[in-house]
XYZ file of C-alpha atoms in Angstrom:
79
model
C 0.000 0.000 0.000
C 1.084 3.571 -0.577
C 1.971 5.774 2.381
C -0.265 8.590 1.246
C -3.964 8.788 0.766
C -5.583 10.986 -1.828
C -7.692 13.801 -0.464
C -10.617 13.862 -2.885
C -11.150 17.606 -2.420
C -7.646 18.634 -3.486
C -4.831 17.800 -5.863
C -2.398 17.162 -3.039
C -1.875 13.714 -1.552
C -1.431 13.561 2.194
C -0.347 11.069 4.817
C -1.952 10.651 8.208
C -0.686 8.755 11.244
C 2.893 8.312 12.347
C 3.683 5.207 10.297
C 2.314 6.660 7.052
C 4.117 9.967 7.593
C 7.398 8.150 8.258
C 6.909 6.052 5.133
C 6.178 9.121 3.001
C 9.099 11.177 4.341
C 11.520 8.256 4.035
C 11.026 8.500 0.262
C 12.637 11.962 0.345
C 14.800 12.055 3.499
C 16.750 9.871 5.894
C 14.139 10.346 8.646
C 13.519 7.022 10.394
C 11.999 7.949 13.769
C 9.084 9.988 15.033
C 11.483 11.777 17.406
C 13.375 13.149 14.392
C 10.118 14.423 12.918
C 9.238 16.147 16.204
C 12.700 17.720 16.346
C 12.505 18.963 12.749
C 9.002 20.340 13.397
C 10.226 22.207 16.476
C 13.584 23.393 15.103
C 12.910 23.852 11.394
C 9.130 24.150 11.012
C 8.452 20.801 9.329
C 4.795 21.213 8.274
C 3.179 18.510 10.415
C -0.430 19.291 11.350
C -2.908 17.560 13.627
C -6.531 16.570 13.159
C -8.905 17.489 16.011
C -8.558 13.938 17.352
C -4.776 14.403 17.660
C -3.759 12.306 14.652
C -0.804 13.904 12.832
C -0.862 14.465 9.082
C 1.276 16.056 6.405
C 0.386 17.318 2.947
C 2.975 16.141 0.433
C 3.115 19.393 -1.578
C 3.621 21.446 1.599
C 6.457 19.120 2.590
C 8.081 19.462 -0.830
C 7.889 23.270 -0.640
C 9.355 23.162 2.858
C 12.141 20.805 1.708
C 13.132 23.161 -1.131
C 13.721 25.891 1.454
C 15.234 23.606 4.125
C 18.869 24.658 3.597
C 17.875 28.321 3.860
C 15.856 27.625 7.025
C 18.724 25.627 8.551
C 21.283 28.347 7.824
C 19.040 31.016 9.390
C 18.559 28.839 12.480
C 22.317 28.284 12.874
C 23.276 31.969 12.632
């Protein structure tokens, strides 16, 4: 099965739940733990959101936009 589920109201696929988010992000990064995701969210603004029931989700296009600017974000954080 694919890590992402298609949101029928938008063009952007998204992943919900920790395992699906990890699977999706592992296609683009070396992230292997939820702790790393939490750290990147806190330190670099990784665009993880939460449903009202507390389930995390990420929209793939938002992640890709964030990833394009990651080096810039990281440099600003380290200065």
